[in-house]
CSV table of C-alpha atoms in Angstrom, one decimal:
chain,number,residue,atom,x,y,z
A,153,UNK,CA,-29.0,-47.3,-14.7
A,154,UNK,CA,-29.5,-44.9,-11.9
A,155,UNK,CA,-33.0,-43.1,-12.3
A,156,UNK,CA,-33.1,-39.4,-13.5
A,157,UNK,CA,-33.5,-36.6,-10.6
A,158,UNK,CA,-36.7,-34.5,-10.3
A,159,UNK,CA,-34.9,-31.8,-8.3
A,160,UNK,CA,-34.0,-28.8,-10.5
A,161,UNK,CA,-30.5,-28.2,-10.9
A,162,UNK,CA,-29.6,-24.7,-9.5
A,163,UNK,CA,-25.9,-23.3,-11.4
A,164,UNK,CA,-23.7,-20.8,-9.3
A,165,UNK,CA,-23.5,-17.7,-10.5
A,166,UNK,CA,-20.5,-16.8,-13.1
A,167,UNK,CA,-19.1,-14.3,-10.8
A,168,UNK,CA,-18.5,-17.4,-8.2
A,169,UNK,CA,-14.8,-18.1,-8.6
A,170,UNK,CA,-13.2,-21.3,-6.2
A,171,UNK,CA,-12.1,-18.8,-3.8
A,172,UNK,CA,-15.6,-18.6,-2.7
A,173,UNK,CA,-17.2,-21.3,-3.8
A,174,UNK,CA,-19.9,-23.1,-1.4
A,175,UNK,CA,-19.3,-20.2,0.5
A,176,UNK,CA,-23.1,-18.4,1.8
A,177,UNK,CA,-21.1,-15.1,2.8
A,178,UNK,CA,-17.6,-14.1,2.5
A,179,UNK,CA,-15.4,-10.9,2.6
A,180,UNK,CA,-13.2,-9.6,-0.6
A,181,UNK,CA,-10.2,-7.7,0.0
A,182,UNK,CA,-8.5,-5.6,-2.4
A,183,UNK,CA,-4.5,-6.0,-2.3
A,184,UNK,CA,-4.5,-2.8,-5.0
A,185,UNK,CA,-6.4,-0.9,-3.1
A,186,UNK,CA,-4.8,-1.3,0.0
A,187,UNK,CA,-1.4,-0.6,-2.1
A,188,UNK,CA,-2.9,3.0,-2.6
A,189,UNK,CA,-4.0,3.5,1.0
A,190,UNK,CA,-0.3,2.2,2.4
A,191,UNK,CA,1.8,4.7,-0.5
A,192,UNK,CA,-0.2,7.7,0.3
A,193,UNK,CA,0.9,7.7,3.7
A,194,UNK,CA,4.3,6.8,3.3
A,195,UNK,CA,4.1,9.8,0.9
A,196,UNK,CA,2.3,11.7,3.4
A,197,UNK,CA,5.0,10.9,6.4
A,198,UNK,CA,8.6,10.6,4.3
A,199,UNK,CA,11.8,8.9,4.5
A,200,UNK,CA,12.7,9.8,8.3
A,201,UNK,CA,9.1,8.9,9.9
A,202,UNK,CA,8.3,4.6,10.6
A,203,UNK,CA,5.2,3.7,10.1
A,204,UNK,CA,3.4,1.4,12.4
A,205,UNK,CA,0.5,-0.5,10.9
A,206,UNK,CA,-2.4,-1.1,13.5
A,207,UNK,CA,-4.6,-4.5,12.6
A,208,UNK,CA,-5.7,-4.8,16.0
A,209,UNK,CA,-9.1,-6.3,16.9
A,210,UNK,CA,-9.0,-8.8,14.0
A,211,UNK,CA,-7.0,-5.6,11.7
A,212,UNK,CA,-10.4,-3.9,12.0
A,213,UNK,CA,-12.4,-7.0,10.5
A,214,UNK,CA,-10.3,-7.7,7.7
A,215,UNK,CA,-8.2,-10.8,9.0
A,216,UNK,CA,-5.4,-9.8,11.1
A,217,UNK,CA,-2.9,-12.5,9.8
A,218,UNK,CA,-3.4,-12.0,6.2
A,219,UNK,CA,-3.4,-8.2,6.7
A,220,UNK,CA,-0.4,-7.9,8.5
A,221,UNK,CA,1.3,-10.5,6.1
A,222,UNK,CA,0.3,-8.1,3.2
A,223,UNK,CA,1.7,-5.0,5.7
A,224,UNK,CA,5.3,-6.4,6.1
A,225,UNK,CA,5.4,-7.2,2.5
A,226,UNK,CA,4.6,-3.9,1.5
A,227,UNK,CA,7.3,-2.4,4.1
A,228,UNK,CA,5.2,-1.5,7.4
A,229,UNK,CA,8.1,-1.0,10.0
A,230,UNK,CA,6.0,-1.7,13.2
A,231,UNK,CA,2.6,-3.6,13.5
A,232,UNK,CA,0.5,-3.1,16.6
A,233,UNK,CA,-2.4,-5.1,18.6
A,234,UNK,CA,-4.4,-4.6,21.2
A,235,UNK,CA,-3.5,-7.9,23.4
A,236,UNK,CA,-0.7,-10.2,23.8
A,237,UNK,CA,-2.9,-12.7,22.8
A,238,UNK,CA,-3.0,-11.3,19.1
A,239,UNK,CA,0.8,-10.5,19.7
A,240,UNK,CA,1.7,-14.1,19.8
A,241,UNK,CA,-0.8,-14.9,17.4
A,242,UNK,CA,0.8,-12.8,15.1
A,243,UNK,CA,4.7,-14.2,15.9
A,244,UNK,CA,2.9,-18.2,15.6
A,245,UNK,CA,1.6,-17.3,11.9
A,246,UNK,CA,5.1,-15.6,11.1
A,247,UNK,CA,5.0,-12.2,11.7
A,248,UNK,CA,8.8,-10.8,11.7
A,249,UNK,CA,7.7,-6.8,12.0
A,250,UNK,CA,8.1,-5.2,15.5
A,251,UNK,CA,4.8,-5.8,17.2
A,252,UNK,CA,3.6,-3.2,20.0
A,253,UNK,CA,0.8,-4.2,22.7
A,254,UNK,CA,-1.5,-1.1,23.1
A,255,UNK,CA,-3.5,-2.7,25.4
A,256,UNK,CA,-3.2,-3.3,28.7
A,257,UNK,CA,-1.2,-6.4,30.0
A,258,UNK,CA,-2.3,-9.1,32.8
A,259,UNK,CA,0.6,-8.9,35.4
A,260,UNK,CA,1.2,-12.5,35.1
A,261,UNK,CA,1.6,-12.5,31.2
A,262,UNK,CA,4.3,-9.8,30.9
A,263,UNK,CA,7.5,-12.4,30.9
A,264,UNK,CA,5.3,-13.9,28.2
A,265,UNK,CA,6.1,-10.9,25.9
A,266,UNK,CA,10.0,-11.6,25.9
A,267,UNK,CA,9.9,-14.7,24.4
A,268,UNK,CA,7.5,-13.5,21.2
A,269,UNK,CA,9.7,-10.2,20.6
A,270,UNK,CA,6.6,-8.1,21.7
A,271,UNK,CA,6.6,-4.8,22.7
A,272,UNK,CA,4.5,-4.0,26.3
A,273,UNK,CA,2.6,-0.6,26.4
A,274,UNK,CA,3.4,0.7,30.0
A,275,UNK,CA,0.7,3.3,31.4
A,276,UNK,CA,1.0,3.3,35.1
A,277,UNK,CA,3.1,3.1,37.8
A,278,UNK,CA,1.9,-0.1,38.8
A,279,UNK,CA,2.2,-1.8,35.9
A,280,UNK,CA,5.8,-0.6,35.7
A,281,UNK,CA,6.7,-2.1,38.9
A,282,UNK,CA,4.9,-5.1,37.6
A,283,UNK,CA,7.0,-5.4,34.7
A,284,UNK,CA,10.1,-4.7,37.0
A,285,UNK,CA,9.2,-7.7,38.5
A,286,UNK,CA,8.3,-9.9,35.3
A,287,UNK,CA,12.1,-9.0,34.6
A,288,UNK,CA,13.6,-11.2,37.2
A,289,UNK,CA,12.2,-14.1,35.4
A,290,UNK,CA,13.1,-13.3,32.0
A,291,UNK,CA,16.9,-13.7,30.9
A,292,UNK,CA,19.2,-10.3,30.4
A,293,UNK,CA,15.9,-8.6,31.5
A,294,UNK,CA,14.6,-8.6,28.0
A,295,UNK,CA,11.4,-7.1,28.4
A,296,UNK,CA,10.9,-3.7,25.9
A,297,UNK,CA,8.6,-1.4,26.7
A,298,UNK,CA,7.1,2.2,25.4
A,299,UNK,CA,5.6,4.3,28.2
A,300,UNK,CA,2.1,6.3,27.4
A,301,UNK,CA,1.6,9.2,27.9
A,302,UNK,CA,-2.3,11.0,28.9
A,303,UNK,CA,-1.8,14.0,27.7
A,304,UNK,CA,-5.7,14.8,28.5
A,305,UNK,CA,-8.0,12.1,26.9
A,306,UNK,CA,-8.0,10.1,30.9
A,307,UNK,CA,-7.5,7.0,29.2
A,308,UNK,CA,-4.3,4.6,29.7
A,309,UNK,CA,-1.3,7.3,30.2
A,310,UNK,CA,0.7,8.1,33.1
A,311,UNK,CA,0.3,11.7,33.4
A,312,UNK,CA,3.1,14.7,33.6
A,313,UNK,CA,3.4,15.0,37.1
A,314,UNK,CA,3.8,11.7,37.4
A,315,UNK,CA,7.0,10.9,35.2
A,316,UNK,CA,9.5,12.2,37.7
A,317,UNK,CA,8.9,9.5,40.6
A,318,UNK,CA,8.7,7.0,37.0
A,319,UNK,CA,12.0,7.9,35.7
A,320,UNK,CA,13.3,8.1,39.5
A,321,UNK,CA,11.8,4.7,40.1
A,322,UNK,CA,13.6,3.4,36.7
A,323,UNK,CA,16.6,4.5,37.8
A,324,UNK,CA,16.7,2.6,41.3
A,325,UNK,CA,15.9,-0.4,39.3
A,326,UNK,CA,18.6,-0.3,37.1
A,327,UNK,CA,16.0,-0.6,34.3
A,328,UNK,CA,18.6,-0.6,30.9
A,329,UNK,CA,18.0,2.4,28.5
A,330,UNK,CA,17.1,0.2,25.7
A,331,UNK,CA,14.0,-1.2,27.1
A,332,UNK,CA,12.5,1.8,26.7
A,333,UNK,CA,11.8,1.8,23.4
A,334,UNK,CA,9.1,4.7,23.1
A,335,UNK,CA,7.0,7.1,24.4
A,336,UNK,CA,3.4,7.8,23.3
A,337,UNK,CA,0.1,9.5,23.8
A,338,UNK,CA,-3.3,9.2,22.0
A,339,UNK,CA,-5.1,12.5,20.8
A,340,UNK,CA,-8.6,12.9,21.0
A,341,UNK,CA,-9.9,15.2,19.0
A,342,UNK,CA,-7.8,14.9,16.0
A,343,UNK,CA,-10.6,14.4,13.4
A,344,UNK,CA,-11.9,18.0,12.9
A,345,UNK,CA,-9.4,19.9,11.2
A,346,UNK,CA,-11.9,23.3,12.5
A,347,UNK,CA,-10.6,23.0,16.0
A,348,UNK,CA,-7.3,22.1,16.3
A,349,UNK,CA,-6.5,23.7,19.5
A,350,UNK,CA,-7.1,20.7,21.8
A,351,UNK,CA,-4.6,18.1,19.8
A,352,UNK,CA,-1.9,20.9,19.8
A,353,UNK,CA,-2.6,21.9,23.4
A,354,UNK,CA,-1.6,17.8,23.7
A,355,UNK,CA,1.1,17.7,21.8
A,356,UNK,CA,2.5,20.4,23.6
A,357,UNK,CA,2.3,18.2,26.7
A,358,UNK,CA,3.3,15.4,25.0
A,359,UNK,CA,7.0,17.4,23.9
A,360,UNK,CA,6.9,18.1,27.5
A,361,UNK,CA,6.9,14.6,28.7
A,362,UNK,CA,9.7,13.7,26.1
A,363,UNK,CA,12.0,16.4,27.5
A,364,UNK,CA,11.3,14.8,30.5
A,365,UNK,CA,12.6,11.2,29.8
A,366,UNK,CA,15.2,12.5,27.1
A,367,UNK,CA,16.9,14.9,30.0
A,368,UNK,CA,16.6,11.4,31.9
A,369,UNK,CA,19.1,10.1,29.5
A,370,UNK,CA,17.1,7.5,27.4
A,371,UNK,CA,16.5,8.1,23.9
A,372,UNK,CA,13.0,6.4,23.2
A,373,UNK,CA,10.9,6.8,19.6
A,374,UNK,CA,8.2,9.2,20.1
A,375,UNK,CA,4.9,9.0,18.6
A,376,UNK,CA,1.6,10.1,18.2
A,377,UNK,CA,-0.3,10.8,15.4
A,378,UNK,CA,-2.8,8.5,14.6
A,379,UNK,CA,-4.8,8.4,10.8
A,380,UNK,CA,-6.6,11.8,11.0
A,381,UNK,CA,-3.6,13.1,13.2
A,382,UNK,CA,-1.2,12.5,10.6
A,383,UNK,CA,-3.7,13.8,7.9
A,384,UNK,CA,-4.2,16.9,9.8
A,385,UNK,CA,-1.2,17.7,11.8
A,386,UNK,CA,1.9,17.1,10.2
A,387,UNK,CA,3.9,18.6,13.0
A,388,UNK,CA,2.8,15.9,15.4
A,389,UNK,CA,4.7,13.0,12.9
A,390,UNK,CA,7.3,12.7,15.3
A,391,UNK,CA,9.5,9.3,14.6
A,392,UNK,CA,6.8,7.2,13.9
A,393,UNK,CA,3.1,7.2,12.8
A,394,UNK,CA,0.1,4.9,13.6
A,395,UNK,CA,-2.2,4.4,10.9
A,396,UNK,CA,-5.4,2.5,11.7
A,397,UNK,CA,-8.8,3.4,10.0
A,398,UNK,CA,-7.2,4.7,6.7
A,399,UNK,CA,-5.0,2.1,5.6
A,400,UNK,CA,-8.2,0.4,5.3
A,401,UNK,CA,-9.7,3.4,2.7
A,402,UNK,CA,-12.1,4.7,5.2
A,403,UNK,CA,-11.6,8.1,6.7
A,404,UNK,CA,-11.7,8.5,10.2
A,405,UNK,CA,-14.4,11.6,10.1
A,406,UNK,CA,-16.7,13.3,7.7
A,407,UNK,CA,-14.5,16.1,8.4
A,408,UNK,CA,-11.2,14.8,7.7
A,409,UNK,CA,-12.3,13.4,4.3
A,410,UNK,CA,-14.7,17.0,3.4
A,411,UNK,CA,-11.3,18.7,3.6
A,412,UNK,CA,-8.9,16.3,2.3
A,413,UNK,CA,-10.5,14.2,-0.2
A,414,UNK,CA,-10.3,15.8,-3.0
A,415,UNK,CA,-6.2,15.8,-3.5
A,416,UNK,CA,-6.1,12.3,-1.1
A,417,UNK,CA,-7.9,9.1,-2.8
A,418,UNK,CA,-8.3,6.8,-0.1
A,419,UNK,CA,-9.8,3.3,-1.1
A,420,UNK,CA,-12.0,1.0,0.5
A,421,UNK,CA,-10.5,-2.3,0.7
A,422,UNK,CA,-13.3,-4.4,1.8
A,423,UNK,CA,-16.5,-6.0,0.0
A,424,UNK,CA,-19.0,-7.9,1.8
A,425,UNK,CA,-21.4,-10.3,0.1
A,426,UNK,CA,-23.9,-13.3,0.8
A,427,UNK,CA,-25.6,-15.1,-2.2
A,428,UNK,CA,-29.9,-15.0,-2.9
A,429,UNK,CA,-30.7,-18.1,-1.1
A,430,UNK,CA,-34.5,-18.8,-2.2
A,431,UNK,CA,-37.0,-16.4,-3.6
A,432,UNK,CA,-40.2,-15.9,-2.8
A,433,UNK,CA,-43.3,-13.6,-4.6
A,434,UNK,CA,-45.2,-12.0,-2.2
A,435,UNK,CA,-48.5,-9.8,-2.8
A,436,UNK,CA,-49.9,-6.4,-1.6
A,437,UNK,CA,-50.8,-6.7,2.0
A,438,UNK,CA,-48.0,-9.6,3.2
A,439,UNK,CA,-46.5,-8.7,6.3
A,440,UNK,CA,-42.6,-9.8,6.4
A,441,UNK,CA,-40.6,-10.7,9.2
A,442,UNK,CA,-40.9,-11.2,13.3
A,443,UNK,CA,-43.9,-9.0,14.7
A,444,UNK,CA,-44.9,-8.6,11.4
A,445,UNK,CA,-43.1,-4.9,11.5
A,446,UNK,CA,-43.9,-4.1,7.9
A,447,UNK,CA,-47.0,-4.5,5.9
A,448,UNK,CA,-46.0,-4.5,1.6
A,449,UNK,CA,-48.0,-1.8,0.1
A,450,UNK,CA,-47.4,-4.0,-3.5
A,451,UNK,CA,-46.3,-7.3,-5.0
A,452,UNK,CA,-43.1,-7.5,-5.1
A,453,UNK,CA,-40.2,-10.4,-4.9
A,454,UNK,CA,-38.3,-11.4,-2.0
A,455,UNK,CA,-35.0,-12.5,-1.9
A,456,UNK,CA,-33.9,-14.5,1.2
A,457,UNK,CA,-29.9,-14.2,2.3
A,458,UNK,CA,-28.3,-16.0,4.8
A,459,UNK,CA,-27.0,-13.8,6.7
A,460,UNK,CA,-27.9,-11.7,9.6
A,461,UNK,CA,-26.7,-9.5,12.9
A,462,UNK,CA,-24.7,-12.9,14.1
A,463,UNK,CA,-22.3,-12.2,10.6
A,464,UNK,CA,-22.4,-8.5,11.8
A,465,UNK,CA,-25.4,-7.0,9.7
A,466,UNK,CA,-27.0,-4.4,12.0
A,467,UNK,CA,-29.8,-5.1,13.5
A,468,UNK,CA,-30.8,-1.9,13.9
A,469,UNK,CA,-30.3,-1.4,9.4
A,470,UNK,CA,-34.1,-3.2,9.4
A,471,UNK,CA,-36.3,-1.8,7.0
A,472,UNK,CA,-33.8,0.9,6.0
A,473,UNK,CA,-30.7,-0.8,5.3
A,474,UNK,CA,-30.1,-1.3,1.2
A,475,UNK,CA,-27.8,-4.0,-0.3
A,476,UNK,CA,-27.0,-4.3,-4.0
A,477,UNK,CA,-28.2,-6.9,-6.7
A,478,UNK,CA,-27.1,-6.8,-10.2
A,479,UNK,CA,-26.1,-3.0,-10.0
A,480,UNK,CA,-29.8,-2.2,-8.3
A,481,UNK,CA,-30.5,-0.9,-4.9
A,482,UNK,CA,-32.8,-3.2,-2.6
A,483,UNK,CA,-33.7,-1.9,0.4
A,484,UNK,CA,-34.2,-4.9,3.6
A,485,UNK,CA,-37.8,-5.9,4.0
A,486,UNK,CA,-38.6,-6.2,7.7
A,487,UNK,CA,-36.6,-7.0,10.3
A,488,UNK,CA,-33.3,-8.1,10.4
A,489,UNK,CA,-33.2,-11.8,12.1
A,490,UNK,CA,-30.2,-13.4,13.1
A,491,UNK,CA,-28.9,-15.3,10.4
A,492,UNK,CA,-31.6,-14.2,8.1
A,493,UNK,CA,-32.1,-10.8,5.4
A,494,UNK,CA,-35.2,-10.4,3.8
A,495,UNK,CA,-34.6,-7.7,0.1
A,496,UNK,CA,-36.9,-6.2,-2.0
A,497,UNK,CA,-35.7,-7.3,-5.2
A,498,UNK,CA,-38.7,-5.7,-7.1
A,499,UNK,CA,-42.0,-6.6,-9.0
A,500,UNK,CA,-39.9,-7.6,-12.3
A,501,UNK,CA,-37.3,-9.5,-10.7
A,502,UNK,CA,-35.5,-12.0,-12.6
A,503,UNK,CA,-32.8,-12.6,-9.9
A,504,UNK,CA,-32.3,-16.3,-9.2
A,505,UNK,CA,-31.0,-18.6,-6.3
A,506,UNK,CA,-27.4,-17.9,-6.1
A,507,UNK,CA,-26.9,-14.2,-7.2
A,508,UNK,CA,-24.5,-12.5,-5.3
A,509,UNK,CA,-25.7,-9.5,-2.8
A,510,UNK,CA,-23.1,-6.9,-1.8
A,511,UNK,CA,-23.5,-5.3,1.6
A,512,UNK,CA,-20.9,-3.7,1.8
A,513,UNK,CA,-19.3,-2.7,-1.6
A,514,UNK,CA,-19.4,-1.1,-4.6
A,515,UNK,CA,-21.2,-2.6,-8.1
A,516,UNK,CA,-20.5,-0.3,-11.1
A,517,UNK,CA,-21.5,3.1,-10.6
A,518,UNK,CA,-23.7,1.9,-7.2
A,519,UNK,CA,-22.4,1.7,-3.6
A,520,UNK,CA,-23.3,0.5,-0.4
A,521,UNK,CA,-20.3,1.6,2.2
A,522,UNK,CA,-19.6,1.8,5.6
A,523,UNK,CA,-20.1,5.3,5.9
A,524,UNK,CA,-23.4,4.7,5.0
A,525,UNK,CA,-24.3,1.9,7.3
A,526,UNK,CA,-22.9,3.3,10.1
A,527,UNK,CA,-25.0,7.4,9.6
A,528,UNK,CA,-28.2,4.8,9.7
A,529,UNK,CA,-27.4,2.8,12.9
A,530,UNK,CA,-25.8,6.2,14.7
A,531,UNK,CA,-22.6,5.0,15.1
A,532,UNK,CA,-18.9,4.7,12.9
A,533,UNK,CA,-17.3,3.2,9.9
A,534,UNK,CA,-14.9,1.6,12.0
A,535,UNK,CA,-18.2,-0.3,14.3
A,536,UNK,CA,-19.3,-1.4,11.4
A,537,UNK,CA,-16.0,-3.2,9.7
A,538,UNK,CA,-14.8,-4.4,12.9
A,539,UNK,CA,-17.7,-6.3,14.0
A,540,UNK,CA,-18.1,-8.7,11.3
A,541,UNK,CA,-17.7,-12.1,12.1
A,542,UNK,CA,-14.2,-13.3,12.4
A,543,UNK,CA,-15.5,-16.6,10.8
A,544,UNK,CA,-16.4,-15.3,7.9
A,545,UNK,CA,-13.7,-16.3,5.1
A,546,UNK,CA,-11.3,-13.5,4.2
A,547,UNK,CA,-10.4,-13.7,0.6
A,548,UNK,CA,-7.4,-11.5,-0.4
A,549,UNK,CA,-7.5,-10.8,-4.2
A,550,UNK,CA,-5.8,-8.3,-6.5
């Protein structure tokens, strides 16, 4: 007869379910949520405009293989990345959708791109005659490509006066037509709708370029709205859209969502949570945390989380930062450690080991959001979703 245990027993919370089980921290995603976010804009853009999902960079911290699965099933024509490396990525875990590289492109990975059906993003006149070159290796030259354009931001983009020794160069090459898939630029100032003079003085450069290559003979989809450009400026739709920031029910400015949100309902999809892991009652006078950088002015209870600016908690969010706890506010005690959050649960506290924490979130009628995290740490909703840690589980509910 095996002796009775001494430890107490400690019960998960009900709201546990086996998705997230044993689990210290873990992401929710809401499949109905991003449902609303993906009809608005196909709403938005209509019948004759593609739209071109963007889950680069891990699709903004939300799992780029789950998201894009959920984007093809819900009818995204094009998804794009940032590397080949998340291009074949993608094409290894089944993606079918055409998949556009943004980013730039090491010259001796270009053939790669042919035999995953990816898309290269060409912005200089270098890498062209680079990819001229990968073609000689690659059988019936299959190597698509869409050119960008810098229609003034002096990022990637070959610029205006530049296209004519391009198109004269593609021409002595015998490059096909068809691998020119598309031509693109990026705006840069597309997120206040009060000054909309610099995204139409580049996308008046941008028509010019596509003049350009159509007079040239090729034929190439033309885009270059991004989220707040296709909020904003509907003129700029072109053939196809890029929708980054907002498929994921964040806005890409203040501005953008003070003048459209209250006819456009963007949802968040994302909730971030950890779990209580001990609690702790500390008195008047108890100084929390490494060097001690705040001093309690009363008893209160503490609620230890394992989690910190390694899972992509800011570190900068110490002392200020809130999270919530059974539908209540607690603001972080102290500083925030590595893999460690201290909360102020409160005086009367009858949390327990276990509860669940949302950091990011919403709990009834209380919310914690990116918006929010990111106007205390002086930078942007999309800094703060795409740094959490890719090895934190992704759950994908309804």
């Amino acid at each position: 007869m095996k002796p009775k245990s001494n430890k107490p027993k400690v019960k998960a919370p009900k709201s546990l379910s086996s998705a997230n089980a044993g689990l210290r921290t873990w992401v929710e995603i809401s499949r109905s949520a991003l449902k609303n976010n993906y009809q608005i804009f196909r709403q938005l853009i209509g019948k004759k405009t593609k739209l071109m999902a963007v889950v680069k960079s891990n699709a903004y911290g939300h799992d780029i293989f789950q998201f894009a699965r959920e984007m093809e099933r819900l009818g995204a024509d094009w998804l794009a990345v940032d590397s080949i490396v998340e291009g074949t990525a993608l094409r290894e875990h089944g993606a079918k959708a055409p998949i556009l590289i943004l980013g730039h492109t090491l010259p001796e990975r270009l053939a790669k791109a042919s035999g995953h059906n990816l898309d290269l993003s060409i912005s200089t006149k270098e890498g062209l005659e680079a990819l001229v070159r990968a073609m000689e290796h690659v059988s019936n030259r299959g190597l698509r490509f869409h050119l960008k354009i810098d229609t003034g931001m002096c990022r990637q983009g070959l610029r205006l006066a530049e296209l004519p020794a391009i198109i004269r160069f593609l021409k002595q090459k015998s490059v096909p037509t068809e691998n020119l898939v598309g031509i693109y630029t990026h705006f840069a100032a597309a997120k206040n709708p009060a000054f909309p003079r610099d995204t139409r003085q580049q996308s008046d450069l941008f028509r010019q370029a596509v003049g350009l290559i159509e007079k040239a003979g090729y034929s190439p989809i033309r885009h270059a709205a991004a989220s707040s450009g296709t909020l904003l400026f509907p003129e700029t739709h072109f053939d196809l859209v890029r929708i980054g920031i907002s498929l994921y029910g964040l806005w890409p400015s203040a501005e953008v969502a003070a003048a459209l949100g209250d006819h456009i309902k963007l949802q968040p999809v994302l909730t971030w949570k950890t779990v209580v892991g001990e609690t702790k009652k500390l008195k008047r006078g108890d100084r929390i945390g490494y060097d001690f950088t705040e001093t309690l002015e009363q008893e209160t209870v503490a609620g230890i989380c394992p989690i910190g600016y390694w899972h992509g908690y800011p570190r900068a969010l110490s002392s200020i930062g809130h999270v919530l706890v059974s539908g209540r506010r607690c603001r972080i005690l102290g500083r925030v450690s590595m893999d460690i959050l201290i909360i102020n649960l409160g005086p009367k506290a009858k949390d327990k080991v276990g509860e669940e924490v949302i950091l990011i979130g919403k709990d009834g009628e209380k919310e914690v959001n990116a918006d929010e995290l990111a106007a205390l740490t002086g930078t942007t909703n999309y800094e703060i979703v795409t740094r959490l840690n890719p090895l934190m589980k992704r759950i994908y509910s309804k």
